[in-house]
C-alpha cells in the first residue's frame, strides 16, 4: 500500500475590459490537494481536496472570461474528487466513484491544447457538449489494447439527492461513449454523449440533448503539437424563443514545447465562444488566446496570457492575466 500527494496551487492576477463595473485587477487563488492511494500498485483511490476564492467576477468559473483554473469555495476546503479506478484483466480498466468527472473515466483525452490552461471554453477539444465534463456519482469502463481505446461511462449529477437519485427520470444523467486510435505521433477520437438534464416535462431544456464530437492531435518532430476538434449538439426539444437549438462548436490550438528555453511552452488557440446557432443576425462569436508558459524551476511555472472573448450583440471582452503555478 502507498499514499502519494500531488498538489497544485495557482495564483492568478489579471483583469478585463468592456465589462461594466468589473474592470479592476483581481488577485485570486485555487489549490488542489490530491491524495492518491493504491493497494496493489495497479489501482488508484483518488481523493482531491480543493479550495479557491474566485467569486463571481469576469475572471471566475462562469464569468465573461471564465477560467479553467477557477474555483469558488469561499476559502473552505471541499472534496472535489472521490473515486476508485482498478484493472479488470489485461485490457479493461473500471472506475467507480461518488464524485467523479467525465474525463476521469475516458481512455483518451484527444488534445494536448492547452499545455497550461487559461480560458475554460478552449479546453474541451472543440466538442464542448460531447466532452461536457459532467460531474457527480458515476462509473465507467475502458478497453485499451495496442492502438485502440474504447470507453463507456455514465455520470449522475444529482445522485446525492434522494428525491432525484442515481439513473432516474428525475435526476440529470449523462452517458458517454468514446472510441480512439492512438498512433506514434497522433491521436484521433470520436465521442457521443446523451444527457437528459432531469427533464421529465417534455419541454425544451438546454440540458436535455445528444452531442457528437471528433477531435485530433498531431505532434510534429520540432516540438509543435497541432490540435483541432469539432462538435455538434442537438436538443431533445427545440425552442427558438429560448435559443435552444442545434449548435456546433470547434477549436484549433497550437502548442510549441521548449519555445525559447527548455521547459517553456508557447500556445495559441481560437474557437467558438459558445455553441453557434444557424440564426439570422447571429454574430457567431469567437474566442482567441495566446499564452507563454515559463518554467522558473521544477516546481514553479509563470504563465502570462492575453485573450479576447467575442459576445453576440455586445462589445468584445479583452483581458490579460499572469498565472503562477506551484507544484509540490
CSV table of C-alpha atoms in Angstrom, one decimal:
chain,number,residue,atom,x,y,z
A,1,UNK,CA,0.0,0.0,0.0
A,2,UNK,CA,1.2,3.6,-0.6
A,3,UNK,CA,-0.1,7.1,-0.4
A,4,UNK,CA,1.2,9.9,-2.6
A,5,UNK,CA,0.4,13.6,-2.7
A,6,UNK,CA,0.3,15.6,-5.9
A,7,UNK,CA,-0.6,19.2,-5.1
A,8,UNK,CA,-1.1,22.3,-7.2
A,9,UNK,CA,-1.7,25.9,-6.1
A,10,UNK,CA,-2.3,28.6,-8.7
A,11,UNK,CA,-2.2,32.4,-8.2
A,12,UNK,CA,-4.0,34.5,-10.8
A,13,UNK,CA,-3.7,38.2,-11.2
A,14,UNK,CA,-5.5,39.9,-14.1
A,15,UNK,CA,-8.3,41.9,-15.4
A,16,UNK,CA,-10.6,42.5,-18.3
A,17,UNK,CA,-12.0,45.4,-20.4
A,18,UNK,CA,-15.6,46.1,-21.6
A,19,UNK,CA,-17.3,44.5,-18.6
A,20,UNK,CA,-19.3,47.2,-16.8
A,21,UNK,CA,-18.2,47.9,-13.2
A,22,UNK,CA,-15.9,44.8,-13.3
A,23,UNK,CA,-12.7,46.1,-14.9
A,24,UNK,CA,-10.5,46.3,-11.8
A,25,UNK,CA,-7.5,44.0,-11.5
A,26,UNK,CA,-8.1,41.0,-9.2
A,27,UNK,CA,-5.8,38.6,-7.4
A,28,UNK,CA,-7.2,35.1,-6.7
A,29,UNK,CA,-6.1,31.6,-6.0
A,30,UNK,CA,-7.0,27.9,-6.5
A,31,UNK,CA,-5.5,25.0,-4.6
A,32,UNK,CA,-5.9,21.3,-5.3
A,33,UNK,CA,-4.6,18.7,-2.9
A,34,UNK,CA,-4.6,15.2,-4.5
A,35,UNK,CA,-4.3,12.2,-2.1
A,36,UNK,CA,-3.6,9.2,-4.3
A,37,UNK,CA,-3.7,5.8,-2.7
A,38,UNK,CA,-3.0,2.3,-4.1
A,39,UNK,CA,-3.5,-1.2,-2.6
A,40,UNK,CA,-1.9,-3.2,-5.4
A,41,UNK,CA,0.3,-0.8,-7.3
A,42,UNK,CA,-2.1,-1.0,-10.3
A,43,UNK,CA,-5.2,0.6,-8.8
A,44,UNK,CA,-5.9,4.1,-7.7
A,45,UNK,CA,-8.1,5.6,-5.0
A,46,UNK,CA,-8.3,9.3,-5.7
A,47,UNK,CA,-9.3,11.9,-3.2
A,48,UNK,CA,-9.0,15.6,-4.2
A,49,UNK,CA,-9.5,18.5,-1.8
A,50,UNK,CA,-9.9,21.9,-3.4
A,51,UNK,CA,-10.2,25.5,-2.3
A,52,UNK,CA,-10.5,28.8,-4.1
A,53,UNK,CA,-11.8,32.3,-3.9
A,54,UNK,CA,-12.6,33.3,-7.5
A,55,UNK,CA,-16.0,34.7,-6.6
A,56,UNK,CA,-18.3,35.9,-9.4
A,57,UNK,CA,-16.2,38.4,-11.4
A,58,UNK,CA,-15.4,38.1,-15.1
A,59,UNK,CA,-12.3,36.0,-14.3
A,60,UNK,CA,-14.1,33.2,-12.5
A,61,UNK,CA,-15.6,29.8,-13.1
A,62,UNK,CA,-18.6,31.2,-15.1
A,63,UNK,CA,-17.8,34.8,-15.8
A,64,UNK,CA,-17.4,36.7,-19.0
A,65,UNK,CA,-13.9,35.3,-19.4
A,66,UNK,CA,-14.3,32.0,-17.4
A,67,UNK,CA,-11.0,30.4,-16.4
A,68,UNK,CA,-10.4,26.7,-16.3
A,69,UNK,CA,-8.4,27.0,-13.1
A,70,UNK,CA,-11.1,28.9,-11.3
A,71,UNK,CA,-12.9,27.5,-8.3
A,72,UNK,CA,-15.1,29.3,-5.7
A,73,UNK,CA,-15.4,27.6,-2.4
A,74,UNK,CA,-15.4,30.7,-0.2
A,75,UNK,CA,-11.9,29.7,1.0
A,76,UNK,CA,-13.4,26.5,2.5
A,77,UNK,CA,-11.9,23.0,1.8
A,78,UNK,CA,-14.2,20.8,-0.3
A,79,UNK,CA,-13.9,17.3,-1.6
A,80,UNK,CA,-13.6,17.7,-5.4
A,81,UNK,CA,-13.0,14.1,-6.4
A,82,UNK,CA,-13.6,10.7,-4.7
A,83,UNK,CA,-13.3,7.7,-7.0
A,84,UNK,CA,-11.6,4.3,-7.3
A,85,UNK,CA,-10.0,3.0,-10.5
A,86,UNK,CA,-8.8,-0.6,-11.0
A,87,UNK,CA,-7.8,-3.1,-13.7
A,88,UNK,CA,-10.2,-5.8,-14.8
A,89,UNK,CA,-8.0,-8.4,-16.6
A,90,UNK,CA,-5.3,-7.2,-19.0
A,91,UNK,CA,-7.2,-4.8,-21.3
A,92,UNK,CA,-10.0,-3.4,-19.1
A,93,UNK,CA,-9.9,-0.6,-16.5
A,94,UNK,CA,-13.0,0.2,-14.4
A,95,UNK,CA,-13.8,3.4,-12.5
A,96,UNK,CA,-16.5,4.0,-9.9
A,97,UNK,CA,-16.9,7.0,-7.7
A,98,UNK,CA,-19.3,9.1,-5.6
A,99,UNK,CA,-17.7,12.2,-7.1
A,100,UNK,CA,-16.1,11.6,-10.4
A,101,UNK,CA,-15.9,13.7,-13.6
A,102,UNK,CA,-16.4,12.5,-17.2
A,103,UNK,CA,-12.8,12.9,-18.2
A,104,UNK,CA,-11.6,10.9,-15.2
A,105,UNK,CA,-13.1,7.8,-16.9
A,106,UNK,CA,-12.2,8.4,-20.5
A,107,UNK,CA,-9.5,6.3,-22.1
A,108,UNK,CA,-8.1,9.2,-24.1
A,109,UNK,CA,-8.2,13.0,-23.9
A,110,UNK,CA,-7.8,13.8,-27.6
A,111,UNK,CA,-5.9,17.1,-27.3
A,112,UNK,CA,-2.7,18.5,-25.9
A,113,UNK,CA,-4.1,22.0,-26.0
A,114,UNK,CA,-3.7,23.8,-23.8
A,115,UNK,CA,-0.5,22.7,-22.1
A,116,UNK,CA,-1.2,25.4,-19.5
A,117,UNK,CA,-4.9,26.2,-19.4
A,118,UNK,CA,-6.3,29.7,-19.4
A,119,UNK,CA,-9.8,30.3,-20.8
A,120,UNK,CA,-12.1,27.4,-19.9
A,121,UNK,CA,-14.0,27.4,-23.3
A,122,UNK,CA,-10.9,26.3,-25.2
A,123,UNK,CA,-10.3,23.2,-23.0
A,124,UNK,CA,-13.0,20.9,-24.4
A,125,UNK,CA,-11.1,19.5,-27.5
A,126,UNK,CA,-13.5,21.5,-29.7
A,127,UNK,CA,-16.5,19.3,-28.8
A,128,UNK,CA,-17.9,21.2,-25.8
A,129,UNK,CA,-21.1,19.3,-25.4
A,130,UNK,CA,-19.8,15.8,-26.1
A,131,UNK,CA,-17.0,16.5,-23.6
A,132,UNK,CA,-19.3,18.2,-21.2
A,133,UNK,CA,-17.2,17.3,-18.1
A,134,UNK,CA,-20.3,16.3,-16.2
A,135,UNK,CA,-19.5,15.6,-12.5
A,136,UNK,CA,-21.3,13.5,-9.9
A,137,UNK,CA,-21.6,9.9,-9.0
A,138,UNK,CA,-20.6,7.6,-11.9
A,139,UNK,CA,-19.0,4.5,-13.3
A,140,UNK,CA,-17.2,3.6,-16.4
A,141,UNK,CA,-15.1,1.1,-18.2
A,142,UNK,CA,-12.3,1.4,-20.7
A,143,UNK,CA,-10.8,-1.1,-23.1
A,144,UNK,CA,-7.3,-0.4,-24.3
A,145,UNK,CA,-5.2,-2.7,-26.4
A,146,UNK,CA,-2.5,-1.8,-29.0
A,147,UNK,CA,-3.6,1.4,-30.7
A,148,UNK,CA,-7.3,1.1,-29.8
A,149,UNK,CA,-9.1,2.7,-26.9
A,150,UNK,CA,-12.9,2.5,-26.2
A,151,UNK,CA,-14.7,3.9,-23.2
A,152,UNK,CA,-18.3,3.7,-21.9
A,153,UNK,CA,-19.4,5.7,-18.8
A,154,UNK,CA,-22.2,7.5,-17.1
A,155,UNK,CA,-22.4,10.4,-14.6
A,156,UNK,CA,-25.4,11.2,-12.4
A,157,UNK,CA,-25.3,14.8,-11.3
A,158,UNK,CA,-27.9,14.5,-8.6
A,159,UNK,CA,-27.0,11.1,-7.1
A,160,UNK,CA,-26.8,12.6,-3.6
A,161,UNK,CA,-30.4,13.8,-3.7
A,162,UNK,CA,-32.9,11.1,-2.6
A,163,UNK,CA,-35.7,13.0,-4.5
A,164,UNK,CA,-33.8,12.6,-7.8
A,165,UNK,CA,-31.2,10.0,-7.3
A,166,UNK,CA,-29.0,7.8,-9.5
A,167,UNK,CA,-30.1,6.9,-13.0
A,168,UNK,CA,-33.7,8.0,-12.6
A,169,UNK,CA,-36.0,10.0,-14.7
A,170,UNK,CA,-35.9,12.9,-12.3
A,171,UNK,CA,-32.1,13.0,-12.0
A,172,UNK,CA,-29.7,14.5,-14.5
A,173,UNK,CA,-27.7,11.7,-16.1
A,174,UNK,CA,-25.0,11.8,-18.8
A,175,UNK,CA,-24.0,8.7,-20.8
A,176,UNK,CA,-20.8,8.9,-22.9
A,177,UNK,CA,-19.1,6.6,-25.4
A,178,UNK,CA,-15.7,7.2,-26.9
A,179,UNK,CA,-13.6,5.4,-29.5
A,180,UNK,CA,-10.0,6.5,-30.1
A,181,UNK,CA,-7.0,5.4,-32.2
A,182,UNK,CA,-3.6,6.3,-30.8
A,183,UNK,CA,-0.6,6.4,-33.2
A,184,UNK,CA,3.0,7.1,-32.7
A,185,UNK,CA,2.6,10.9,-33.1
A,186,UNK,CA,-1.1,11.4,-33.4
A,187,UNK,CA,-4.4,10.7,-31.6
A,188,UNK,CA,-7.9,10.8,-33.1
A,189,UNK,CA,-11.1,10.2,-31.1
A,190,UNK,CA,-14.9,10.3,-31.6
A,191,UNK,CA,-17.3,10.8,-28.8
A,192,UNK,CA,-21.0,10.7,-28.2
A,193,UNK,CA,-22.9,12.0,-25.2
A,194,UNK,CA,-26.6,11.9,-24.4
A,195,UNK,CA,-27.9,13.9,-21.4
A,196,UNK,CA,-31.4,14.1,-20.1
A,197,UNK,CA,-30.9,17.0,-17.8
A,198,UNK,CA,-33.5,15.5,-15.4
A,199,UNK,CA,-36.1,16.8,-17.8
A,200,UNK,CA,-39.5,15.0,-17.2
A,201,UNK,CA,-41.8,17.7,-18.6
A,202,UNK,CA,-41.0,17.2,-22.3
A,203,UNK,CA,-40.5,20.9,-22.7
A,204,UNK,CA,-37.4,22.4,-24.3
A,205,UNK,CA,-34.4,22.2,-21.9
A,206,UNK,CA,-30.8,23.1,-22.9
A,207,UNK,CA,-29.5,20.3,-20.6
A,208,UNK,CA,-31.5,17.6,-22.5
A,209,UNK,CA,-29.5,16.8,-25.6
A,210,UNK,CA,-27.5,14.5,-27.8
A,211,UNK,CA,-24.0,15.5,-28.8
A,212,UNK,CA,-21.2,14.2,-31.0
A,213,UNK,CA,-17.6,15.2,-31.4
A,214,UNK,CA,-14.4,14.4,-33.3
A,215,UNK,CA,-11.0,15.6,-32.2
A,216,UNK,CA,-7.4,15.0,-33.2
A,217,UNK,CA,-3.9,15.8,-32.1
A,218,UNK,CA,-0.8,15.6,-34.3
A,219,UNK,CA,2.7,16.0,-32.9
A,220,UNK,CA,5.5,17.3,-35.2
A,221,UNK,CA,9.2,16.4,-34.8
A,222,UNK,CA,10.1,20.0,-33.9
A,223,UNK,CA,8.1,20.1,-30.6
A,224,UNK,CA,4.9,21.6,-32.2
A,225,UNK,CA,1.6,19.9,-31.4
A,226,UNK,CA,-1.4,20.7,-33.6
A,227,UNK,CA,-4.9,20.2,-32.2
A,228,UNK,CA,-8.3,20.5,-33.7
A,229,UNK,CA,-11.8,19.4,-32.9
A,230,UNK,CA,-15.5,19.9,-33.7
A,231,UNK,CA,-18.7,19.1,-32.0
A,232,UNK,CA,-22.5,19.1,-32.7
A,233,UNK,CA,-25.3,19.3,-30.2
A,234,UNK,CA,-29.0,18.5,-30.8
A,235,UNK,CA,-31.6,19.3,-28.1
A,236,UNK,CA,-34.4,16.8,-27.5
A,237,UNK,CA,-36.9,19.7,-27.9
A,238,UNK,CA,-36.1,23.0,-29.6
A,239,UNK,CA,-37.2,26.5,-28.6
A,240,UNK,CA,-36.3,29.4,-30.9
A,241,UNK,CA,-37.5,31.9,-28.3
A,242,UNK,CA,-35.1,30.5,-25.7
A,243,UNK,CA,-32.2,29.8,-28.2
A,244,UNK,CA,-32.4,26.1,-27.5
A,245,UNK,CA,-31.5,24.9,-31.0
A,246,UNK,CA,-29.0,22.8,-32.9
A,247,UNK,CA,-25.4,24.1,-32.2
A,248,UNK,CA,-21.9,23.5,-33.3
A,249,UNK,CA,-18.5,24.2,-31.7
A,250,UNK,CA,-14.9,24.0,-32.8
A,251,UNK,CA,-11.4,24.9,-31.7
A,252,UNK,CA,-7.9,24.9,-33.1
A,253,UNK,CA,-4.9,25.0,-30.9
A,254,UNK,CA,-1.1,25.0,-31.3
A,255,UNK,CA,1.4,24.2,-28.5
A,256,UNK,CA,5.1,24.8,-29.2
A,257,UNK,CA,7.1,23.0,-26.5
A,258,UNK,CA,10.6,24.2,-25.4
A,259,UNK,CA,10.0,27.5,-27.2
A,260,UNK,CA,12.7,30.0,-26.1
A,261,UNK,CA,14.0,27.7,-23.4
A,262,UNK,CA,13.7,24.1,-22.2
A,263,UNK,CA,10.5,23.6,-20.3
A,264,UNK,CA,8.8,26.6,-21.7
A,265,UNK,CA,5.8,26.5,-24.0
A,266,UNK,CA,4.0,28.9,-26.4
A,267,UNK,CA,0.3,28.3,-27.0
A,268,UNK,CA,-2.3,29.9,-29.3
A,269,UNK,CA,-5.9,28.9,-29.5
A,270,UNK,CA,-9.0,30.0,-31.4
A,271,UNK,CA,-12.5,28.6,-31.4
A,272,UNK,CA,-16.2,29.2,-30.8
A,273,UNK,CA,-17.0,31.4,-27.8
A,274,UNK,CA,-20.3,29.5,-27.4
A,275,UNK,CA,-22.4,27.0,-29.3
A,276,UNK,CA,-23.0,28.6,-32.7
A,277,UNK,CA,-26.6,28.6,-34.0
A,278,UNK,CA,-27.9,29.0,-37.6
A,279,UNK,CA,-29.9,32.2,-36.8
A,280,UNK,CA,-30.3,35.2,-39.0
A,281,UNK,CA,-28.3,38.1,-37.4
A,282,UNK,CA,-26.4,35.9,-35.1
A,283,UNK,CA,-22.8,37.1,-34.7
A,284,UNK,CA,-21.1,33.6,-34.4
A,285,UNK,CA,-18.8,34.9,-31.6
A,286,UNK,CA,-15.2,33.6,-31.4
A,287,UNK,CA,-12.6,33.4,-28.7
A,288,UNK,CA,-8.8,33.9,-29.0
A,289,UNK,CA,-6.0,33.4,-26.6
A,290,UNK,CA,-2.2,33.3,-26.5
A,291,UNK,CA,0.0,32.3,-23.6
A,292,UNK,CA,3.6,31.7,-22.8
A,293,UNK,CA,4.4,29.3,-20.0
A,294,UNK,CA,7.8,29.8,-18.4
A,295,UNK,CA,9.3,27.2,-16.2
A,296,UNK,CA,11.0,29.1,-13.4
A,297,UNK,CA,12.0,25.8,-11.7
A,298,UNK,CA,10.9,22.2,-11.4
A,299,UNK,CA,8.1,23.3,-9.2
A,300,UNK,CA,7.1,26.8,-10.3
A,301,UNK,CA,5.6,28.0,-13.7
A,302,UNK,CA,4.7,31.6,-14.6
A,303,UNK,CA,2.2,32.0,-17.5
A,304,UNK,CA,1.2,35.4,-18.9
A,305,UNK,CA,-1.8,35.3,-21.3
A,306,UNK,CA,-3.8,37.7,-23.4
A,307,UNK,CA,-7.3,36.9,-24.7
A,308,UNK,CA,-10.4,38.2,-26.5
A,309,UNK,CA,-13.9,36.8,-26.0
A,310,UNK,CA,-16.4,37.9,-28.5
A,311,UNK,CA,-20.0,38.4,-27.4
A,312,UNK,CA,-23.1,38.2,-29.6
A,313,UNK,CA,-24.7,41.6,-29.9
A,314,UNK,CA,-22.3,43.3,-27.4
A,315,UNK,CA,-18.7,44.5,-27.0
A,316,UNK,CA,-15.8,42.1,-27.0
A,317,UNK,CA,-14.3,41.2,-23.7
A,318,UNK,CA,-10.5,41.6,-23.8
A,319,UNK,CA,-8.1,41.0,-21.0
A,320,UNK,CA,-4.9,39.6,-19.7
A,321,UNK,CA,-3.6,37.7,-16.7
A,322,UNK,CA,-0.5,36.2,-15.1
A,323,UNK,CA,-0.9,32.7,-13.6
A,324,UNK,CA,1.8,31.4,-11.3
A,325,UNK,CA,1.5,27.7,-10.6
A,326,UNK,CA,3.2,25.9,-7.7
A,327,UNK,CA,3.6,22.1,-7.8
A,328,UNK,CA,4.5,20.4,-4.5
